[in-house]
Coordinates of C-alpha atoms in Angstrom, one line a residue:
M868 CA 24.0 -14.8 43.3
V869 CA 25.9 -11.6 44.2
I870 CA 25.9 -8.8 41.6
T871 CA 28.9 -6.4 41.8
A872 CA 30.0 -3.2 40.0
E873 CA 32.4 -5.3 38.0
N874 CA 29.4 -7.1 36.4
F875 CA 28.2 -3.7 35.2
F876 CA 31.6 -3.0 33.7
Q877 CA 31.6 -6.3 31.8
Y878 CA 28.0 -5.8 30.6
S879 CA 28.7 -2.3 29.4
K880 CA 31.7 -3.6 27.3
C881 CA 29.7 -6.5 26.0
P882 CA 26.8 -8.5 27.5
R883 CA 28.5 -11.7 26.1
W884 CA 31.5 -10.9 28.3
L885 CA 29.4 -11.0 31.4
Y886 CA 27.7 -14.2 30.2
L887 CA 31.0 -16.0 29.8
E888 CA 32.3 -14.8 33.1
L889 CA 29.3 -16.4 34.8
H890 CA 28.8 -19.5 32.6
G891 CA 31.9 -19.9 30.4
D892 CA 34.9 -22.2 30.7
S893 CA 37.5 -20.2 32.6
R894 CA 40.3 -22.2 31.0
Q895 CA 39.5 -20.5 27.7
K896 CA 39.9 -17.0 29.2
T897 CA 43.1 -15.1 28.3
S898 CA 45.1 -12.9 30.7
P899 CA 44.7 -9.1 30.3
S900 CA 47.3 -7.4 28.2
D901 CA 50.2 -5.5 29.6
F902 CA 48.5 -2.3 28.4
L903 CA 45.3 -3.0 30.3
L904 CA 47.2 -4.0 33.5
R905 CA 49.1 -0.7 33.2
L906 CA 45.8 1.2 32.8
K907 CA 44.5 -0.4 35.9
K908 CA 47.7 0.4 37.8
D909 CA 47.6 4.1 36.7
S910 CA 43.9 4.4 37.5
L911 CA 44.6 3.0 41.1
Y912 CA 47.5 5.4 41.5
F913 CA 45.3 8.3 40.5
E914 CA 42.6 7.3 42.9
Q915 CA 45.1 7.0 45.7
Q916 CA 46.4 10.5 45.0
V917 CA 42.9 12.0 45.0
L918 CA 42.0 10.3 48.3
K919 CA 45.1 11.8 50.0
T920 CA 43.5 15.2 49.5
I921 CA 40.2 14.2 51.3
P922 CA 39.9 13.7 55.0
C923 CA 38.1 10.3 55.0
C924 CA 37.6 7.3 57.2
V925 CA 38.3 3.8 56.0
P926 CA 36.4 0.8 57.5
Q927 CA 38.8 -1.8 58.8
Y928 CA 37.8 -5.4 58.2
E929 CA 39.4 -8.8 57.3
P930 CA 40.0 -8.9 53.5
G931 CA 37.2 -10.8 51.8
N932 CA 34.9 -10.6 54.8
Y933 CA 32.3 -8.3 53.3
Y934 CA 29.7 -8.9 56.0
Q935 CA 32.2 -7.5 58.5
G936 CA 33.1 -4.7 56.1
M937 CA 29.4 -3.8 55.8
E938 CA 29.0 -3.7 59.6
K939 CA 32.1 -1.4 59.9
T940 CA 30.8 0.9 57.1
L941 CA 27.3 1.1 58.6
A942 CA 28.8 2.1 62.0
L943 CA 30.6 5.0 60.3
M944 CA 27.5 6.0 58.5
Q945 CA 25.5 6.0 61.7
Q946 CA 28.2 8.1 63.3
G947 CA 27.7 10.7 60.6
V948 CA 31.3 10.6 59.3
D949 CA 31.7 13.2 56.5
W950 CA 33.7 11.0 54.0
I951 CA 34.1 7.3 53.9
A952 CA 36.6 5.7 51.6
H953 CA 36.1 2.2 50.2
G954 CA 33.1 1.5 52.3
V955 CA 31.4 -1.8 51.8
L956 CA 27.7 -1.8 50.7
F957 CA 26.4 -5.4 50.9
T958 CA 22.7 -6.2 51.0
N959 CA 20.0 -8.0 48.9
N960 CA 22.7 -9.9 46.9
F961 CA 24.3 -6.6 45.8
L962 CA 27.9 -5.9 46.7
G963 CA 29.5 -2.5 46.0
I964 CA 32.7 -0.8 47.2
P965 CA 32.4 2.8 46.1
D966 CA 35.6 5.0 46.1
L967 CA 33.9 7.5 48.4
L968 CA 30.7 8.0 50.3
E969 CA 29.9 11.7 50.9
K970 CA 27.6 12.9 53.7
V971 CA 25.1 15.4 52.5
P972 CA 22.0 17.1 54.0
G973 CA 18.6 15.4 53.6
N974 CA 16.6 13.0 55.8
S975 CA 17.2 9.3 55.8
L976 CA 17.2 6.4 58.2
F977 CA 20.3 7.9 59.7
G978 CA 18.6 11.2 60.6
T979 CA 18.9 14.6 58.9
Y980 CA 21.7 13.5 56.5
H981 CA 22.3 10.8 54.0
Y982 CA 25.1 9.6 51.7
R983 CA 25.8 9.7 48.0
P984 CA 28.5 7.8 46.1
V985 CA 31.5 9.6 44.5
E986 CA 33.6 7.7 42.0
I987 CA 37.2 8.6 41.1
K988 CA 38.2 7.9 37.5
S989 CA 41.3 8.9 35.6
G990 CA 39.5 9.4 32.4
R991 CA 39.0 12.9 30.9
T992 CA 35.3 12.5 30.0
R993 CA 32.2 11.1 31.5
R994 CA 31.5 7.6 30.2
K995 CA 28.5 5.3 30.3
I996 CA 30.3 2.7 32.4
Y997 CA 31.1 5.4 35.1
L998 CA 27.5 6.3 35.4
L999 CA 26.3 2.7 35.5
Q1000 CA 28.7 1.7 38.3
T1001 CA 28.0 4.8 40.3
I1002 CA 24.2 4.4 40.0
F1003 CA 24.6 0.8 41.1
Y1004 CA 26.0 2.2 44.4
V1005 CA 23.1 4.6 44.6
H1006 CA 20.7 1.7 44.2
I1007 CA 22.3 -0.1 47.2
L1008 CA 22.4 3.0 49.2
E1009 CA 18.6 3.5 48.8
I1010 CA 18.1 0.1 50.4
I1011 CA 20.5 0.8 53.3
Q1012 CA 19.5 4.4 54.1
G1013 CA 15.9 4.4 52.9
R1014 CA 16.5 7.3 50.5
L1015 CA 17.6 7.7 46.9
P1016 CA 20.3 10.4 46.7
D1017 CA 19.4 13.3 44.4
H1018 CA 22.9 13.4 42.9
M1019 CA 26.0 11.2 42.6
G1020 CA 29.5 12.4 42.3
L1021 CA 32.2 11.8 39.6
I1022 CA 35.8 13.0 39.9
L1023 CA 37.7 12.9 36.6
S1024 CA 41.3 13.6 35.6
D1025 CA 41.0 17.3 36.4
R1026 CA 40.2 16.3 40.0
R1027 CA 37.0 18.3 40.0
Q1028 CA 33.8 16.7 41.3
R1029 CA 30.8 16.7 39.0
L1030 CA 27.4 16.2 40.4
I1031 CA 25.2 14.1 38.2
P1032 CA 21.4 13.9 38.7
V1033 CA 20.3 10.4 39.7
R1034 CA 16.6 10.3 38.6
E1035 CA 17.2 11.1 34.9
N1036 CA 19.7 8.2 34.7
Y1037 CA 17.9 5.7 36.9
P1038 CA 15.5 4.2 34.3
Y1039 CA 18.4 3.1 32.1
F1040 CA 20.2 1.6 35.1
Q1041 CA 17.0 -0.4 36.0
Q1042 CA 16.8 -1.7 32.5
V1043 CA 20.4 -2.8 32.6
L1044 CA 20.0 -4.4 36.0
Q1045 CA 17.1 -6.5 34.7
E1046 CA 19.2 -7.7 31.8
I1047 CA 22.1 -8.5 34.1
E1048 CA 19.9 -10.5 36.4
A1049 CA 18.5 -12.5 33.5
I1050 CA 22.1 -13.3 32.4
F1051 CA 22.8 -14.5 36.0
Q1052 CA 19.8 -16.8 35.7
G1053 CA 21.3 -18.3 32.5
Q1054 CA 19.9 -16.3 29.7
E1055 CA 22.4 -16.9 26.9
V1056 CA 24.0 -14.0 24.9
S1057 CA 25.3 -14.8 21.5
P1058 CA 28.6 -13.4 20.3
F1059 CA 28.8 -10.0 18.6
I1060 CA 32.2 -9.4 17.0
S1061 CA 33.5 -5.9 16.7
S1062 CA 36.7 -3.8 17.2
A1063 CA 35.9 -3.6 20.9
C1064 CA 36.6 -7.4 21.2
Q1065 CA 40.4 -6.9 21.1
N1066 CA 40.5 -5.9 24.8
C1067 CA 38.2 -8.7 26.0
P1068 CA 39.7 -11.8 27.6
W1069 CA 37.1 -13.9 25.8
E1070 CA 37.8 -12.7 22.3
R1071 CA 39.4 -15.9 21.0
T1072 CA 36.4 -17.9 22.4
C1073 CA 33.8 -15.7 20.8
V1074 CA 35.6 -15.3 17.4
A1075 CA 36.1 -19.1 17.2
E1076 CA 32.5 -19.7 18.1
A1077 CA 31.3 -17.1 15.6
W1078 CA 33.2 -18.6 12.7
E1079 CA 31.9 -22.1 13.7
R1080 CA 28.4 -20.8 13.7
E1081 CA 29.0 -18.7 10.6
D1082 CA 27.6 -15.9 12.7
I1083 CA 26.5 -12.7 10.9
S1084 CA 28.2 -10.5 13.5
L1085 CA 31.5 -11.3 11.7
I1086 CA 30.3 -9.0 8.9
P1087 CA 31.9 -5.5 9.2
G1088 CA 29.4 -2.7 9.4
L1089 CA 26.5 -4.7 10.6
S1090 CA 25.1 -3.1 13.7
R1091 CA 24.1 -5.0 16.9
Q1092 CA 20.5 -3.8 16.4
A1093 CA 20.4 -5.0 12.8
K1094 CA 21.7 -8.4 13.9
E1095 CA 19.0 -8.7 16.5
R1096 CA 16.3 -7.8 13.9
L1097 CA 17.7 -10.4 11.5
K1098 CA 18.0 -13.0 14.3
N1099 CA 14.3 -12.5 15.1
Q1100 CA 13.5 -13.3 11.5
G1101 CA 15.6 -16.5 11.6
I1102 CA 18.6 -15.1 9.7
I1103 CA 21.6 -16.0 11.8
R1104 CA 24.2 -17.3 9.3
I1105 CA 26.4 -15.4 6.8
S1106 CA 25.2 -17.7 3.9
Q1107 CA 21.6 -16.7 4.7
L1108 CA 22.5 -13.0 4.6
A1109 CA 24.4 -13.4 1.4
H1110 CA 21.2 -14.4 -0.4
L1111 CA 18.9 -11.8 1.2
S1112 CA 17.7 -9.0 -1.1
T1113 CA 19.3 -5.6 -0.7
R1114 CA 15.9 -4.1 -0.2
A1115 CA 15.1 -6.4 2.7
L1116 CA 18.5 -5.9 4.2
R1117 CA 18.1 -2.1 4.1
W1118 CA 15.0 -2.5 6.3
F1119 CA 16.9 -4.6 8.8
Q1120 CA 19.9 -2.3 8.8
Q1121 CA 17.8 0.9 8.5
G1122 CA 20.6 2.4 6.5
S1123 CA 21.2 3.6 3.0
R1124 CA 20.9 1.4 -0.1
G1125 CA 24.7 1.7 -0.6
L1126 CA 25.4 0.4 3.0
S1127 CA 23.0 -2.4 2.7
K1128 CA 24.5 -3.5 -0.7
R1129 CA 27.9 -3.4 0.9
I1130 CA 26.9 -5.6 3.8
K1131 CA 25.3 -8.1 1.4
L1132 CA 28.5 -8.2 -0.7
Q1133 CA 30.5 -8.6 2.5
A1134 CA 28.4 -11.6 3.4
Q1135 CA 29.0 -13.1 -0.1
A1136 CA 32.8 -12.5 0.2
L1137 CA 32.9 -14.2 3.6
A1138 CA 30.7 -17.1 2.4
S1139 CA 32.9 -17.7 -0.7
S1140 CA 36.2 -16.7 0.9
Q1141 CA 36.7 -14.6 -2.2
T1142 CA 37.5 -11.0 -2.8
I1143 CA 34.8 -9.1 -4.7
Q1144 CA 35.8 -6.1 -6.9
M1145 CA 33.0 -3.5 -7.0
K1146 CA 34.6 -1.3 -9.6
R1147 CA 37.8 -0.6 -11.5
F1148 CA 40.5 1.4 -9.8
F1149 CA 43.9 2.8 -10.4
L1150 CA 46.4 3.2 -7.5
P1151 CA 48.7 6.1 -8.0
E1152 CA 52.4 5.1 -8.3
K1153 CA 55.5 7.4 -8.3
K1154 CA 59.2 7.0 -8.5
V1155 CA 59.6 7.4 -4.8
E1156 CA 57.1 5.6 -2.6
I1157 CA 56.9 6.5 1.1
F1158 CA 54.9 4.5 3.6
L1159 CA 54.0 6.6 6.6
D1160 CA 53.0 5.5 10.1
I1161 CA 52.7 7.6 13.3
E1162 CA 52.5 6.6 16.9
S1163 CA 51.0 8.7 19.8
E1164 CA 50.8 8.4 23.6
Y1165 CA 47.4 8.7 25.1
Q1166 CA 48.1 10.1 28.6
R1167 CA 50.4 12.9 27.6
G1168 CA 48.7 13.5 24.3
I1169 CA 51.9 13.6 22.3
I1170 CA 53.3 12.2 19.0
Y1171 CA 56.4 10.3 19.9
L1172 CA 57.3 8.5 16.7
I1173 CA 57.0 9.3 13.0
G1174 CA 58.1 6.4 10.8
V1175 CA 58.7 6.3 7.1
L1176 CA 59.6 3.4 4.8
V1177 CA 61.2 4.9 1.6
C1178 CA 61.2 2.7 -1.5
Q1179 CA 63.2 4.0 -4.5
D1180 CA 65.0 2.3 -7.4
G1181 CA 64.3 -1.2 -6.0
Q1182 CA 65.8 -0.2 -2.6
E1183 CA 63.9 0.4 0.7
E1184 CA 65.0 2.2 3.8
Y1185 CA 63.2 2.7 7.1
R1186 CA 63.7 5.9 9.0
C1187 CA 62.1 7.1 12.2
F1188 CA 61.9 10.4 14.0
V1189 CA 61.6 9.7 17.7
A1190 CA 60.8 12.0 20.7
K1191 CA 63.0 10.4 23.4
D1192 CA 61.4 13.0 25.7
P1193 CA 57.9 14.5 25.3
I1194 CA 59.4 18.0 24.9
E1195 CA 61.0 16.7 21.6
E1196 CA 57.7 16.4 19.8
C1197 CA 58.4 19.8 18.1
R1198 CA 61.9 18.6 17.0
I1199 CA 60.7 15.4 15.4
W1200 CA 58.0 17.4 13.5
Q1201 CA 60.6 19.8 12.2
E1202 CA 62.9 16.9 11.2
F1203 CA 60.1 15.2 9.4
L1204 CA 59.3 18.3 7.4
A1205 CA 63.0 18.8 6.5
F1206 CA 63.1 15.1 5.4
M1207 CA 60.1 15.5 3.2
A1208 CA 61.3 18.8 1.7
Q1209 CA 64.0 16.9 -0.3
W1210 CA 61.4 15.2 -2.6
E1211 CA 60.2 16.7 -5.8
D1212 CA 56.8 16.0 -7.3
D1213 CA 57.6 12.4 -8.2
F1214 CA 56.7 10.9 -4.8
I1215 CA 53.7 9.5 -3.1
V1216 CA 53.0 8.9 0.6
Y1217 CA 50.9 5.9 1.4
H1218 CA 49.2 5.6 4.7
Y1219 CA 46.4 3.5 6.2
H1220 CA 43.2 5.3 7.2
T1221 CA 42.8 8.9 8.2
Y1222 CA 45.0 9.2 11.3
E1223 CA 48.3 10.3 9.6
P1224 CA 47.0 13.3 7.6
M1225 CA 45.0 14.4 10.7
V1226 CA 48.1 14.3 12.8
L1227 CA 50.2 16.3 10.3
K1228 CA 47.6 19.0 10.3
K1229 CA 47.5 19.1 14.1
L1230 CA 51.3 19.3 14.3
Q1231 CA 51.3 22.2 11.8
V1232 CA 48.8 24.1 13.9
K1233 CA 50.7 23.3 17.1
Y1234 CA 54.3 24.1 16.0
G1235 CA 54.0 25.8 12.6
G1236 CA 56.0 25.0 9.5
E1237 CA 56.0 25.9 5.9
E1238 CA 52.4 25.8 4.8
D1239 CA 53.2 25.1 1.1
L1240 CA 55.3 22.1 2.1
L1241 CA 52.6 20.6 4.2
Q1242 CA 50.0 21.1 1.4
H1243 CA 52.5 19.5 -1.0
I1244 CA 52.8 16.5 1.3
L1245 CA 49.0 16.2 1.9
G1246 CA 48.4 16.5 -1.9
N1247 CA 50.7 13.5 -2.5
M1248 CA 49.1 11.2 0.1
A1249 CA 47.1 8.1 -0.7
D1250 CA 44.9 6.3 1.9
I1251 CA 45.2 2.6 1.2
H1252 CA 42.2 1.9 3.5
K1253 CA 40.0 4.2 1.5
F1254 CA 41.1 2.6 -1.8
I1255 CA 40.1 -0.8 -0.4
K1256 CA 36.7 0.3 1.0
D1257 CA 35.8 2.2 -2.2
H1258 CA 36.6 -0.6 -4.6
L1259 CA 36.9 -4.0 -3.0
V1260 CA 35.1 -6.3 -0.5
I1261 CA 37.5 -8.6 1.3
P1262 CA 36.6 -11.8 3.2
T1263 CA 37.9 -10.5 6.6
R1264 CA 36.0 -9.6 9.7
S1265 CA 37.4 -6.0 9.7
Y1266 CA 39.3 -3.7 7.5
S1267 CA 42.0 -2.8 9.9
L1268 CA 45.6 -2.9 8.8
K1269 CA 46.4 -5.8 11.1
E1270 CA 43.4 -7.9 9.9
I1271 CA 44.1 -7.4 6.2
A1272 CA 47.9 -7.7 6.4
K1273 CA 47.7 -10.9 8.4
W1274 CA 45.1 -12.3 5.9
L1275 CA 47.8 -11.6 3.3
G1276 CA 50.3 -13.6 5.3
F1277 CA 52.2 -10.7 6.9
S1278 CA 53.3 -11.1 10.6
W1279 CA 54.5 -8.6 13.1
S1280 CA 58.0 -9.3 14.7
N1281 CA 56.5 -9.2 18.2
H1282 CA 53.3 -11.1 18.7
K1283 CA 52.3 -8.7 21.5
A1284 CA 52.7 -5.7 19.3
N1285 CA 49.8 -3.3 18.7
A1286 CA 49.1 0.4 19.1
H1287 CA 48.3 0.1 22.8
Q1288 CA 51.3 -2.0 23.6
S1289 CA 53.5 0.5 21.7
M1290 CA 52.1 3.3 24.0
L1291 CA 53.0 1.2 27.0
W1292 CA 56.6 0.6 25.7
Y1293 CA 57.1 4.3 25.2
S1294 CA 55.8 5.0 28.7
L1295 CA 58.1 2.4 30.2
W1296 CA 61.0 3.9 28.2
L1297 CA 60.3 7.3 29.7
E1298 CA 60.2 5.8 33.2
T1299 CA 63.2 3.5 33.0
A1300 CA 65.3 4.7 30.1
Q1301 CA 65.8 1.0 29.1
Q1302 CA 66.5 1.1 25.4
Q1303 CA 64.7 -2.2 24.8
Y1304 CA 61.3 -0.6 25.3
L1305 CA 62.1 2.2 22.8
D1306 CA 63.5 -0.4 20.3
W1307 CA 60.2 -2.4 20.5
A1308 CA 58.1 0.6 19.8
I1309 CA 60.3 1.5 16.8
E1310 CA 60.2 -2.2 15.6
Y1311 CA 56.4 -2.1 15.8
N1312 CA 56.2 1.1 13.8
R1313 CA 58.6 -0.3 11.1
D1314 CA 56.4 -3.4 10.8
D1315 CA 53.3 -1.2 10.4
C1316 CA 55.1 0.6 7.5
L1317 CA 56.0 -2.8 6.0
A1318 CA 52.5 -4.1 6.4
T1319 CA 51.1 -1.0 4.6
K1320 CA 53.5 -1.8 1.8
V1321 CA 52.4 -5.4 1.6
V1322 CA 48.8 -4.3 1.3
K1323 CA 49.6 -1.7 -1.4
E1324 CA 51.6 -4.3 -3.4
W1325 CA 48.6 -6.7 -3.2
L1326 CA 46.4 -3.9 -4.5
I1327 CA 48.7 -3.3 -7.4
N1328 CA 48.6 -7.0 -8.3
K1329 CA 44.8 -6.8 -8.2
V1330 CA 44.8 -4.0 -10.7
S1331 CA 47.2 -5.8 -13.0

């Protein structure tokens, strides 16, 4: 049994991920998406760029020979080298390769100095997984040098090192380490289905198993803690939860009566495979219907595509405003406003969830524009997601556009398409100028607009 930093990453994402990595059938594991591979590549490139600015020594050893790597690293530590890059820490069944080891004052087995780990991450903010992995290196260092460092270092996207106190974070690490060791020994972890599953290579395995078990984690809104409390009382199936009193469920969920009632109705909808209508509703309809979807790029923080599907007099037309270069974000905002200015009062803009109106407000602050026009647009917007959540309970495991539209029979043109993949296509377009990448991003946006229309029309049929 050798525990690595990768195990802490897997555990922090989902304990079930770690369990399946150790005890699952590897044939059922899917390959990482193009987007995740790109993230890893970008992260490695960022790390390499930072390391170029630091005068560090790198232990030389045969790839995979971690015993030799540990010997070479230990020799550098005994010499008192100021910075060690990718040193190997291998002892007591723990294997870690921190980005950097920094020499700092303070007695240890090496003398009047000791080492602390410094991790390089391309993220903008400190995350739990960063802390866990870095404290893991701290833990191994204590064994090797006979001293626990006071601080650990974290270099983020601004390339500035942050010193993080070790002792205040150490108890949490020790708790996680105990749980990881138990999973290594075979302690089973049951599936917990959530939106985070989409980036896990075991998603298909867990979802299939959850449906087979009729697992209560398939219920949207049910917290992991509530699931554990229910499990401890022998309530593990959706059908059991469907018959639980709202009062009892409120105790398990420790939420409001409304939330508990919603979860019970969700269990009933899933158990019966039927949609439940909680109250009557009327969806606004106008002569001109516009379905809006917006795409953004995470690294540069820009809006690169505003797409609209316009339906009028039985005809529909898709139109998109595309920033072929990041500096064109202002242009597409202005073009979108000019396009919207042509409509009178008899129009409505359908969108799915809160992202679109939020982006419009941000673009207004960033670039300006006619305030009355923006308020006119916002005043004629209707959130399809909110209508569904306020009035209906649907037998799906989430209320995302993809989940509901697919449940209704809609399919995207490209089976790989999702928001992350679209970001990658846009980045590849900027790097290569190959039109196909931009075309795929536009096609995905158009399909999102069409999917929103499909869900809206289904809602209208429910009303009638």
